[in-house]
Amino acid sequence: MSFESIYPYNGETIASYPAHTPEQLQDKLKAGHRAFQALRQAGVPKRAEWMRRVAELLQSQADRHAELITREMGKTLKEAKAEVLKCASTAEYYANNIESMLEPRIIASDARKSYAAFEPKGIILAIMPWNFPYWQVFRFAIPNLLAGNAAVLKHASNVSGCSLAIAGVFLEAGFPEGAFQALLVASKDIEPIIADPRVQGVTLTGSTPAGMSVASLAGKHLKKTVLELGGSDPFIVLKDADLKTAAATAVKARMQNAGQSCIAAKRWIVEKSIAEDFTQQVQSLITSMRQGDPFLPETDLGPMARPDLAKELNSQLQSTIWQGAELLAGGEQHNANFAATLLSGVKPGMTAFDEETFGPLAVVISANDEQDAIRLANNTPFGLGSSLWTKDLEKAARLAPLIESGNVFVNAMVRSDARLPFGGIKQSGYGRELSIEGVHEFLNIKTVYIQ
């Protein structure tokens, strides 16, 4: 069995990677366990030194890594380079702050001294998607390796080259052999890895069905999980918003990475008194977007990652039009290339409202007032991110707690930031990545009581 890397812009096969054998996987788990013991002994300052070297390597080699990302999954080269540099800055941030994040927390009790210690547990398995093939991996790996855990990565099969390149960065930076390893393995063969006693936790970023499957397997073997799953993020625009800025941000938030982001602004919910003006502004921006070769600097929108994904999005588009929505821009698909598309008149019960749409398809939904906008925003099984636009910040503070999501960004685009916890609720998953909360997810929070 092998995994093919195919350049989605033209369908060219780039490389073929043979799957690891069961014997090779066992060797990697042995190496991971040895590395875990070495990481613990190395101590935080040494691990931070290696992580600063990771940041330096990513910065100096950003062009090479960005080209690999673009070749394997199709995002524009400028987006790919920004992704690599974000990984570098996150490595620097955690290297500079990990010591305080791991400090024991003193707790007053009837003991002479009592505290909570934060200690590594072993190997953590990461199951990661293709849409941000570096960032999704590094935002998990950086804090865990700094905390003393080892990591193994089962990446999406179409970005196997990225997974091997990431492993190479950690090795070149000085981390012990086995500290971070890529596993070339099919999803159907993942259970023995989850079951292995050396693996102490599983984190997955992916679809809701994938999360349900992995959570079931992990629960069977009593392994903790963190799941960051699908989203249908509302982008709520109230009548007192800065409409020009909101429209420009809406388009960026929906169309970045060819719309292939869990936290893309997938439902634009706009008060009806400004809906027509907002629609005209976003339509103008969308029709001016240039789609094409992702290596060209003037390209705004690259291809989707695979032709089957574009075909699925087209099916959702056609279904929504058939249900009564109006096509205002785009709608063309050729293999993996899907034009930036805009629908208006989308309502609950329509496919593009009810389902997650993972691609460059934007929809405008009209709300009667701000209460109706919140109701529409919460009318979804997902709860990852949300964006709220209003000039009245007191109103925003009142409305933010009413939005059912793991993130609310006021007058800003939803994004992940190393300083802030990131994750969802409902069918968007559970647990948190990033910030101190993300650091502690896969640690043994040990109570120490000294009489």
GROMACS .gro file of C-alpha atoms in nm:
model
  451
    1MET     CA    1   0.000   0.000   0.000
    2SER     CA    2   0.121   0.351  -0.078
    3PHE     CA    3  -0.003   0.709  -0.045
    4GLU     CA    4  -0.005   0.937  -0.349
    5SER     CA    5   0.071   1.308  -0.341
    6ILE     CA    6  -0.110   1.482  -0.627
    7TYR     CA    7  -0.081   1.850  -0.720
    8PRO     CA    8  -0.450   1.951  -0.720
    9TYR     CA    9  -0.413   2.240  -0.965
   10ASN     CA   10  -0.339   2.010  -1.260
   11GLY     CA   11  -0.370   1.656  -1.125
   12GLU     CA   12   0.002   1.576  -1.159
   13THR     CA   13   0.132   1.298  -0.933
   14ILE     CA   14   0.421   1.438  -0.730
   15ALA     CA   15   0.532   1.142  -0.522
   16SER     CA   16   0.430   0.804  -0.383
   17TYR     CA   17   0.502   0.705  -0.023
   18PRO     CA   18   0.488   0.339   0.088
   19ALA     CA   19   0.288   0.275   0.403
   20HIS     CA   20   0.481   0.169   0.709
   21THR     CA   21   0.460  -0.200   0.793
   22PRO     CA   22   0.330  -0.317   1.132
   23GLU     CA   23   0.691  -0.395   1.225
   24GLN     CA   24   0.804  -0.044   1.132
   25LEU     CA   25   0.521   0.106   1.336
   26GLN     CA   26   0.626  -0.097   1.639
   27ASP     CA   27   0.983   0.025   1.597
   28LYS     CA   28   0.858   0.382   1.589
   29LEU     CA   29   0.656   0.337   1.908
   30LYS     CA   30   0.966   0.191   2.077
   31ALA     CA   31   1.169   0.490   1.960
   32GLY     CA   32   0.895   0.725   2.079
   33HIS     CA   33   0.897   0.574   2.426
   34ARG     CA   34   1.276   0.606   2.448
   35ALA     CA   35   1.250   0.966   2.334
   36PHE     CA   36   0.984   1.038   2.596
   37GLN     CA   37   1.225   0.924   2.866
   38ALA     CA   38   1.505   1.134   2.715
   39LEU     CA   39   1.280   1.441   2.692
   40ARG     CA   40   1.191   1.415   3.061
   41GLN     CA   41   1.556   1.393   3.158
   42ALA     CA   42   1.657   1.682   2.930
   43GLY     CA   43   1.451   1.933   3.128
   44VAL     CA   44   1.253   2.239   3.022
   45PRO     CA   45   1.544   2.475   2.939
   46LYS     CA   46   1.700   2.223   2.699
   47ARG     CA   47   1.367   2.148   2.533
   48ALA     CA   48   1.310   2.522   2.493
   49GLU     CA   49   1.653   2.556   2.332
   50TRP     CA   50   1.564   2.289   2.076
   51MET     CA   51   1.227   2.458   2.010
   52ARG     CA   52   1.394   2.793   1.941
   53ARG     CA   53   1.603   2.609   1.684
   54VAL     CA   54   1.279   2.476   1.530
   55ALA     CA   55   1.163   2.836   1.491
   56GLU     CA   56   1.493   2.934   1.327
   57LEU     CA   57   1.477   2.644   1.082
   58LEU     CA   58   1.118   2.722   0.982
   59GLN     CA   59   1.207   3.086   0.923
   60SER     CA   60   1.519   3.012   0.719
   61GLN     CA   61   1.354   2.732   0.519
   62ALA     CA   62   1.008   2.886   0.485
   63ASP     CA   63   1.013   2.896   0.105
   64ARG     CA   64   1.095   2.527   0.074
   65HIS     CA   65   0.826   2.420   0.318
   66ALA     CA   66   0.569   2.653   0.160
   67GLU     CA   67   0.633   2.506  -0.185
   68LEU     CA   68   0.573   2.156  -0.051
   69ILE     CA   69   0.242   2.264   0.106
   70THR     CA   70   0.125   2.424  -0.219
   71ARG     CA   71   0.227   2.120  -0.426
   72GLU     CA   72   0.049   1.875  -0.201
   73MET     CA   73  -0.279   2.054  -0.118
   74GLY     CA   74  -0.302   2.354  -0.348
   75LYS     CA   75  -0.320   2.664  -0.130
   76THR     CA   76  -0.156   2.974  -0.271
   77LEU     CA   77   0.216   3.000  -0.211
   78LYS     CA   78   0.176   3.324  -0.016
   79GLU     CA   79  -0.078   3.158   0.217
   80ALA     CA   80   0.151   2.857   0.258
   81LYS     CA   81   0.450   3.073   0.353
   82ALA     CA   82   0.239   3.265   0.605
   83GLU     CA   83   0.137   2.930   0.757
   84VAL     CA   84   0.499   2.821   0.800
   85LEU     CA   85   0.597   3.153   0.957
   86LYS     CA   86   0.303   3.131   1.198
   87CYS     CA   87   0.440   2.795   1.313
   88ALA     CA   88   0.780   2.958   1.368
   89SER     CA   89   0.639   3.245   1.576
   90THR     CA   90   0.434   2.999   1.783
   91ALA     CA   91   0.745   2.792   1.854
   92GLU     CA   92   0.919   3.107   1.977
   93TYR     CA   93   0.621   3.207   2.193
   94TYR     CA   94   0.599   2.873   2.368
   95ALA     CA   95   0.976   2.839   2.411
   96ASN     CA   96   0.969   3.174   2.593
   97ASN     CA   97   0.664   3.096   2.807
   98ILE     CA   98   0.653   2.722   2.870
   99GLU     CA   99   0.839   2.739   3.202
  100SER     CA  100   0.569   2.951   3.366
  101MET     CA  101   0.294   2.733   3.210
  102LEU     CA  102   0.442   2.424   3.375
  103GLU     CA  103   0.500   2.584   3.717
  104PRO     CA  104   0.335   2.382   3.996
  105ARG     CA  105   0.021   2.553   4.128
  106ILE     CA  106   0.035   2.597   4.504
  107ILE     CA  107  -0.299   2.515   4.669
  108ALA     CA  108  -0.380   2.609   5.027
  109SER     CA  109  -0.494   2.310   5.235
  110ASP     CA  110  -0.439   2.161   5.579
  111ALA     CA  111  -0.105   2.018   5.459
  112ARG     CA  112   0.233   2.171   5.521
  113LYS     CA  113   0.248   2.209   5.145
  114SER     CA  114   0.016   2.101   4.867
  115TYR     CA  115   0.026   2.171   4.498
  116ALA     CA  116  -0.076   2.055   4.152
  117ALA     CA  117   0.217   1.946   3.935
  118PHE     CA  118   0.200   1.923   3.556
  119GLU     CA  119   0.394   1.624   3.426
  120PRO     CA  120   0.426   1.456   3.083
  121LYS     CA  121   0.255   1.121   3.027
  122GLY     CA  122   0.415   0.955   2.724
  123ILE     CA  123   0.348   0.942   2.351
  124ILE     CA  124   0.057   1.146   2.215
  125LEU     CA  125  -0.095   1.046   1.881
  126ALA     CA  126  -0.203   1.331   1.653
  127ILE     CA  127  -0.443   1.263   1.366
  128MET     CA  128  -0.433   1.571   1.147
  129PRO     CA  129  -0.600   1.705   0.829
  130TRP     CA  130  -0.465   1.836   0.501
  131ASN     CA  131  -0.609   2.189   0.502
  132PHE     CA  132  -0.339   2.347   0.722
  133PRO     CA  133  -0.083   2.068   0.698
  134TYR     CA  134   0.185   2.248   0.902
  135TRP     CA  135  -0.009   2.470   1.141
  136GLN     CA  136  -0.249   2.202   1.266
  137VAL     CA  137   0.049   1.979   1.346
  138PHE     CA  138   0.278   2.239   1.501
  139ARG     CA  139   0.013   2.389   1.726
  140PHE     CA  140  -0.021   2.044   1.886
  141ALA     CA  141   0.344   1.939   1.874
  142ILE     CA  142   0.509   2.254   2.007
  143PRO     CA  143   0.351   2.264   2.356
  144ASN     CA  144   0.352   1.886   2.397
  145LEU     CA  145   0.720   1.840   2.313
  146LEU     CA  146   0.810   2.134   2.536
  147ALA     CA  147   0.611   1.977   2.819
  148GLY     CA  148   0.804   1.650   2.777
  149ASN     CA  149   0.563   1.432   2.580
  150ALA     CA  150   0.671   1.254   2.263
  151ALA     CA  151   0.452   1.271   1.952
  152VAL     CA  152   0.353   1.051   1.660
  153LEU     CA  153   0.162   1.193   1.364
  154LYS     CA  154  -0.088   1.019   1.140
  155HIS     CA  155  -0.134   1.289   0.879
  156ALA     CA  156  -0.385   1.301   0.595
  157SER     CA  157  -0.257   1.069   0.323
  158ASN     CA  158  -0.245   1.340   0.054
  159VAL     CA  159   0.010   1.542   0.255
  160SER     CA  160   0.251   1.262   0.346
  161GLY     CA  161   0.544   1.470   0.220
  162CYS     CA  162   0.452   1.746   0.466
  163SER     CA  163   0.439   1.499   0.755
  164LEU     CA  164   0.787   1.366   0.679
  165ALA     CA  165   0.927   1.717   0.634
  166ILE     CA  166   0.786   1.826   0.972
  167ALA     CA  167   0.947   1.526   1.142
  168GLY     CA  168   1.274   1.627   0.978
  169VAL     CA  169   1.255   1.977   1.126
  170PHE     CA  170   1.232   1.849   1.484
  171LEU     CA  171   1.517   1.605   1.429
  172GLU     CA  172   1.740   1.871   1.270
  173ALA     CA  173   1.663   2.108   1.558
  174GLY     CA  174   1.817   1.866   1.807
  175PHE     CA  175   1.519   1.684   1.955
  176PRO     CA  176   1.598   1.320   2.039
  177GLU     CA  177   1.538   1.065   1.766
  178GLY     CA  178   1.180   0.946   1.804
  179ALA     CA  179   1.056   1.259   1.981
  180PHE     CA  180   0.838   1.345   1.681
  181GLN     CA  181   0.766   1.084   1.414
  182ALA     CA  182   0.545   1.060   1.107
  183LEU     CA  183   0.343   0.740   1.074
  184LEU     CA  184   0.241   0.652   0.719
  185VAL     CA  185  -0.064   0.445   0.803
  186ALA     CA  186  -0.423   0.417   0.677
  187SER     CA  187  -0.710   0.525   0.899
  188LYS     CA  188  -0.843   0.169   0.908
  189ASP     CA  189  -0.516   0.053   1.068
  190ILE     CA  190  -0.502   0.314   1.345
  191GLU     CA  191  -0.664   0.117   1.631
  192PRO     CA  192  -0.352  -0.084   1.730
  193ILE     CA  193  -0.163   0.244   1.772
  194ILE     CA  194  -0.438   0.394   1.988
  195ALA     CA  195  -0.449   0.073   2.192
  196ASP     CA  196  -0.073   0.063   2.255
  197PRO     CA  197  -0.002   0.137   2.625
  198ARG     CA  198   0.285   0.368   2.532
  199VAL     CA  199   0.032   0.600   2.364
  200GLN     CA  200  -0.131   0.809   2.636
  201GLY     CA  201  -0.365   1.034   2.443
  202VAL     CA  202  -0.510   1.116   2.102
  203THR     CA  203  -0.578   1.453   1.944
  204LEU     CA  204  -0.770   1.484   1.619
  205THR     CA  205  -0.852   1.774   1.394
  206GLY     CA  206  -1.094   1.673   1.121
  207SER     CA  207  -1.455   1.602   1.038
  208THR     CA  208  -1.723   1.527   1.295
  209PRO     CA  209  -1.763   1.163   1.173
  210ALA     CA  210  -1.386   1.112   1.201
  211GLY     CA  211  -1.396   1.254   1.553
  212MET     CA  212  -1.677   1.020   1.654
  213SER     CA  213  -1.484   0.721   1.520
  214VAL     CA  214  -1.158   0.810   1.695
  215ALA     CA  215  -1.332   0.903   2.020
  216SER     CA  216  -1.502   0.564   2.018
  217LEU     CA  217  -1.173   0.381   1.969
  218ALA     CA  218  -0.995   0.592   2.229
  219GLY     CA  219  -1.276   0.541   2.480
  220LYS     CA  220  -1.255   0.166   2.428
  221HIS     CA  221  -0.889   0.180   2.532
  222LEU     CA  222  -0.930   0.452   2.800
  223LYS     CA  223  -0.725   0.716   2.620
  224LYS     CA  224  -0.797   1.085   2.661
  225THR     CA  225  -0.893   1.275   2.345
  226VAL     CA  226  -0.903   1.633   2.227
  227LEU     CA  227  -1.123   1.683   1.920
  228GLU     CA  228  -1.136   1.990   1.696
  229LEU     CA  229  -1.401   1.906   1.440
  230GLY     CA  230  -1.618   2.068   1.178
  231GLY     CA  231  -1.779   2.407   1.193
  232SER     CA  232  -2.045   2.621   1.030
  233ASP     CA  233  -1.933   2.948   1.179
  234PRO     CA  234  -2.178   3.240   1.181
  235PHE     CA  235  -2.054   3.583   1.075
  236ILE     CA  236  -2.316   3.814   1.228
  237VAL     CA  237  -2.344   4.167   1.089
  238LEU     CA  238  -2.574   4.401   1.280
  239LYS     CA  239  -2.719   4.720   1.128
  240ASP     CA  240  -2.481   4.947   1.323
  241ALA     CA  241  -2.166   4.768   1.198
  242ASP     CA  242  -1.885   4.923   0.994
  243LEU     CA  243  -2.022   4.770   0.674
  244LYS     CA  244  -1.721   4.819   0.450
  245THR     CA  245  -1.481   4.656   0.695
  246ALA     CA  246  -1.728   4.380   0.775
  247ALA     CA  247  -1.777   4.299   0.405
  248ALA     CA  248  -1.403   4.288   0.334
  249THR     CA  249  -1.337   4.070   0.638
  250ALA     CA  250  -1.628   3.839   0.553
  251VAL     CA  251  -1.482   3.765   0.211
  252LYS     CA  252  -1.133   3.707   0.352
  253ALA     CA  253  -1.270   3.488   0.632
  254ARG     CA  254  -1.469   3.274   0.390
  255MET     CA  255  -1.227   3.251   0.097
  256GLN     CA  256  -0.887   3.206   0.263
  257ASN     CA  257  -0.735   2.867   0.184
  258ALA     CA  258  -1.002   2.829  -0.086
  259GLY     CA  259  -1.265   2.820   0.188
  260GLN     CA  260  -1.116   2.503   0.338
  261SER     CA  261  -1.103   2.601   0.702
  262CYS     CA  262  -1.300   2.478   1.002
  263ILE     CA  263  -1.326   2.838   1.123
  264ALA     CA  264  -1.414   2.995   0.789
  265ALA     CA  265  -1.708   3.237   0.802
  266LYS     CA  266  -1.954   2.991   0.648
  267ARG     CA  267  -2.285   3.166   0.722
  268TRP     CA  268  -2.312   3.543   0.679
  269ILE     CA  269  -2.610   3.643   0.893
  270VAL     CA  270  -2.704   4.004   0.823
  271GLU     CA  271  -2.981   4.227   0.958
  272LYS     CA  272  -3.230   4.275   0.675
  273SER     CA  273  -3.212   4.657   0.676
  274ILE     CA  274  -2.850   4.638   0.555
  275ALA     CA  275  -2.859   4.300   0.377
  276GLU     CA  276  -2.884   4.446   0.026
  277ASP     CA  277  -2.595   4.688   0.076
  278PHE     CA  278  -2.379   4.417   0.237
  279THR     CA  279  -2.458   4.173  -0.045
  280GLN     CA  280  -2.360   4.424  -0.312
  281GLN     CA  281  -2.028   4.492  -0.142
  282VAL     CA  282  -1.932   4.126  -0.095
  283GLN     CA  283  -2.047   4.041  -0.448
  284SER     CA  284  -1.815   4.305  -0.590
  285LEU     CA  285  -1.523   4.169  -0.389
  286ILE     CA  286  -1.592   3.806  -0.479
  287THR     CA  287  -1.625   3.868  -0.852
  288SER     CA  288  -1.289   4.049  -0.852
  289MET     CA  289  -1.104   3.752  -0.700
  290ARG     CA  290  -0.848   3.589  -0.931
  291GLN     CA  291  -0.841   3.212  -0.934
  292GLY     CA  292  -0.562   3.013  -1.091
  293ASP     CA  293  -0.206   2.889  -1.048
  294PRO     CA  294  -0.136   2.896  -0.673
  295PHE     CA  295   0.234   2.969  -0.733
  296LEU     CA  296   0.159   3.304  -0.900
  297PRO     CA  297   0.162   3.604  -0.663
  298GLU     CA  298  -0.145   3.759  -0.827
  299THR     CA  299  -0.361   3.450  -0.759
  300ASP     CA  300  -0.618   3.504  -0.484
  301LEU     CA  301  -0.775   3.158  -0.487
  302GLY     CA  302  -0.600   2.829  -0.553
  303PRO     CA  303  -0.766   2.495  -0.622
  304MET     CA  304  -0.939   2.287  -0.361
  305ALA     CA  305  -0.730   2.002  -0.226
  306ARG     CA  306  -0.893   1.721  -0.427
  307PRO     CA  307  -1.143   1.692  -0.715
  308ASP     CA  308  -1.380   1.480  -0.505
  309LEU     CA  309  -1.404   1.759  -0.248
  310ALA     CA  310  -1.489   2.012  -0.519
  311LYS     CA  311  -1.751   1.775  -0.658
  312GLU     CA  312  -1.909   1.739  -0.315
  313LEU     CA  313  -1.921   2.118  -0.271
  314ASN     CA  314  -2.081   2.155  -0.615
  315SER     CA  315  -2.348   1.906  -0.511
  316GLN     CA  316  -2.423   2.114  -0.200
  317LEU     CA  317  -2.437   2.428  -0.416
  318GLN     CA  318  -2.679   2.280  -0.669
  319SER     CA  319  -2.898   2.140  -0.393
  320THR     CA  320  -2.922   2.482  -0.226
  321ILE     CA  321  -3.009   2.654  -0.556
  322TRP     CA  322  -3.277   2.394  -0.619
  323GLN     CA  323  -3.416   2.469  -0.271
  324GLY     CA  324  -3.464   2.836  -0.365
  325ALA     CA  325  -3.137   3.024  -0.309
  326GLU     CA  326  -3.012   3.269  -0.573
  327LEU     CA  327  -2.670   3.235  -0.734
  328LEU     CA  328  -2.507   3.579  -0.752
  329ALA     CA  329  -2.147   3.493  -0.843
  330GLY     CA  330  -1.930   3.197  -0.937
  331GLY     CA  331  -2.063   2.843  -0.938
  332GLU     CA  332  -1.813   2.702  -1.189
  333GLN     CA  333  -1.609   2.391  -1.113
  334HIS     CA  334  -1.337   2.221  -1.318
  335ASN     CA  335  -1.176   1.924  -1.145
  336ALA     CA  336  -1.036   2.065  -0.817
  337ASN     CA  337  -1.071   2.427  -0.928
  338PHE     CA  338  -1.385   2.587  -0.785
  339ALA     CA  339  -1.468   2.952  -0.846
  340ALA     CA  340  -1.546   3.187  -0.556
  341THR     CA  341  -1.924   3.157  -0.525
  342LEU     CA  342  -2.198   3.364  -0.359
  343LEU     CA  343  -2.556   3.267  -0.275
  344SER     CA  344  -2.828   3.488  -0.132
  345GLY     CA  345  -3.167   3.400   0.012
  346VAL     CA  346  -3.030   3.105   0.209
  347LYS     CA  347  -3.256   2.988   0.492
  348PRO     CA  348  -3.270   2.712   0.755
  349GLY     CA  349  -3.358   2.382   0.589
  350MET     CA  350  -3.139   2.453   0.288
  351THR     CA  351  -2.827   2.244   0.239
  352ALA     CA  352  -2.580   2.535   0.262
  353PHE     CA  353  -2.736   2.642   0.593
  354ASP     CA  354  -2.772   2.301   0.756
  355GLU     CA  355  -2.447   2.135   0.646
  356GLU     CA  356  -2.083   2.236   0.672
  357THR     CA  357  -1.963   2.359   0.332
  358PHE     CA  358  -1.587   2.316   0.301
  359GLY     CA  359  -1.483   2.532   0.009
  360PRO     CA  360  -1.522   2.879  -0.149
  361LEU     CA  361  -1.900   2.902  -0.114
  362ALA     CA  362  -2.038   3.207   0.069
  363VAL     CA  363  -2.402   3.250   0.168
  364VAL     CA  364  -2.602   3.553   0.282
  365ILE     CA  365  -2.879   3.491   0.535
  366SER     CA  366  -3.121   3.768   0.630
  367ALA     CA  367  -3.216   3.824   0.996
  368ASN     CA  368  -3.509   4.033   1.118
  369ASP     CA  369  -3.316   4.185   1.409
  370GLU     CA  370  -3.028   4.107   1.643
  371GLN     CA  371  -3.228   3.850   1.843
  372ASP     CA  372  -3.319   3.671   1.522
  373ALA     CA  373  -2.954   3.685   1.415
  374ILE     CA  374  -2.846   3.509   1.736
  375ARG     CA  375  -3.122   3.250   1.690
  376LEU     CA  376  -3.004   3.178   1.335
  377ALA     CA  377  -2.642   3.165   1.448
  378ASN     CA  378  -2.723   2.900   1.710
  379ASN     CA  379  -2.943   2.699   1.472
  380THR     CA  380  -2.667   2.450   1.393
  381PRO     CA  381  -2.521   2.133   1.543
  382PHE     CA  382  -2.177   2.297   1.528
  383GLY     CA  383  -2.016   2.542   1.770
  384LEU     CA  384  -1.657   2.622   1.680
  385GLY     CA  385  -1.611   2.993   1.603
  386SER     CA  386  -1.825   3.300   1.549
  387SER     CA  387  -1.781   3.662   1.452
  388LEU     CA  388  -2.002   3.951   1.562
  389TRP     CA  389  -1.998   4.295   1.399
  390THR     CA  390  -2.136   4.606   1.572
  391LYS     CA  391  -2.005   4.948   1.674
  392ASP     CA  392  -2.182   4.914   2.010
  393LEU     CA  393  -1.931   4.724   2.224
  394GLU     CA  394  -2.164   4.712   2.524
  395LYS     CA  395  -2.418   4.538   2.304
  396ALA     CA  396  -2.147   4.301   2.182
  397ALA     CA  397  -2.061   4.216   2.544
  398ARG     CA  398  -2.428   4.134   2.610
  399LEU     CA  399  -2.468   3.922   2.297
  400ALA     CA  400  -2.138   3.731   2.307
  401PRO     CA  401  -2.249   3.497   2.591
  402LEU     CA  402  -2.562   3.410   2.393
  403ILE     CA  403  -2.366   3.270   2.098
  404GLU     CA  404  -2.311   2.894   2.127
  405SER     CA  405  -1.949   2.852   2.021
  406GLY     CA  406  -1.600   2.803   2.156
  407ASN     CA  407  -1.482   3.138   2.017
  408VAL     CA  408  -1.650   3.477   1.968
  409PHE     CA  409  -1.453   3.745   1.785
  410VAL     CA  410  -1.606   4.095   1.791
  411ASN     CA  411  -1.529   4.312   1.487
  412ALA     CA  412  -1.253   4.069   1.387
  413MET     CA  413  -1.198   3.752   1.188
  414VAL     CA  414  -1.188   3.425   1.383
  415ARG     CA  415  -0.834   3.288   1.399
  416SER     CA  416  -0.620   3.070   1.621
  417ASP     CA  417  -0.358   3.242   1.836
  418ALA     CA  418  -0.102   3.074   2.062
  419ARG     CA  419  -0.197   3.309   2.347
  420LEU     CA  420  -0.567   3.213   2.342
  421PRO     CA  421  -0.738   2.876   2.402
  422PHE     CA  422  -0.895   2.731   2.088
  423GLY     CA  423  -1.167   2.468   2.048
  424GLY     CA  424  -1.537   2.408   2.008
  425ILE     CA  425  -1.858   2.277   2.163
  426LYS     CA  426  -2.145   2.061   2.040
  427GLN     CA  427  -2.046   1.862   1.728
  428SER     CA  428  -1.739   2.083   1.681
  429GLY     CA  429  -1.563   1.879   1.949
  430TYR     CA  430  -1.421   1.924   2.296
  431GLY     CA  431  -1.098   2.005   2.473
  432ARG     CA  432  -0.870   2.296   2.393
  433GLU     CA  433  -0.553   2.361   2.200
  434LEU     CA  434  -0.314   2.652   2.251
  435SER     CA  435  -0.263   2.881   2.553
  436ILE     CA  436  -0.205   2.726   2.895
  437GLU     CA  437  -0.523   2.518   2.863
  438GLY     CA  438  -0.383   2.346   2.556
  439VAL     CA  439  -0.053   2.277   2.730
  440HIS     CA  440  -0.225   2.097   3.017
  441GLU     CA  441  -0.462   1.876   2.811
  442PHE     CA  442  -0.222   1.581   2.784
  443LEU     CA  443  -0.034   1.621   3.111
  444ASN     CA  444  -0.070   1.434   3.437
  445ILE     CA  445  -0.215   1.697   3.669
  446LYS     CA  446  -0.074   1.542   3.983
  447THR     CA  447  -0.174   1.640   4.335
  448VAL     CA  448   0.119   1.645   4.578
  449TYR     CA  449   0.030   1.664   4.948
  450ILE     CA  450   0.307   1.703   5.209
  451GLN     CA  451   0.199   1.670   5.573
   0.00000   0.00000   0.00000
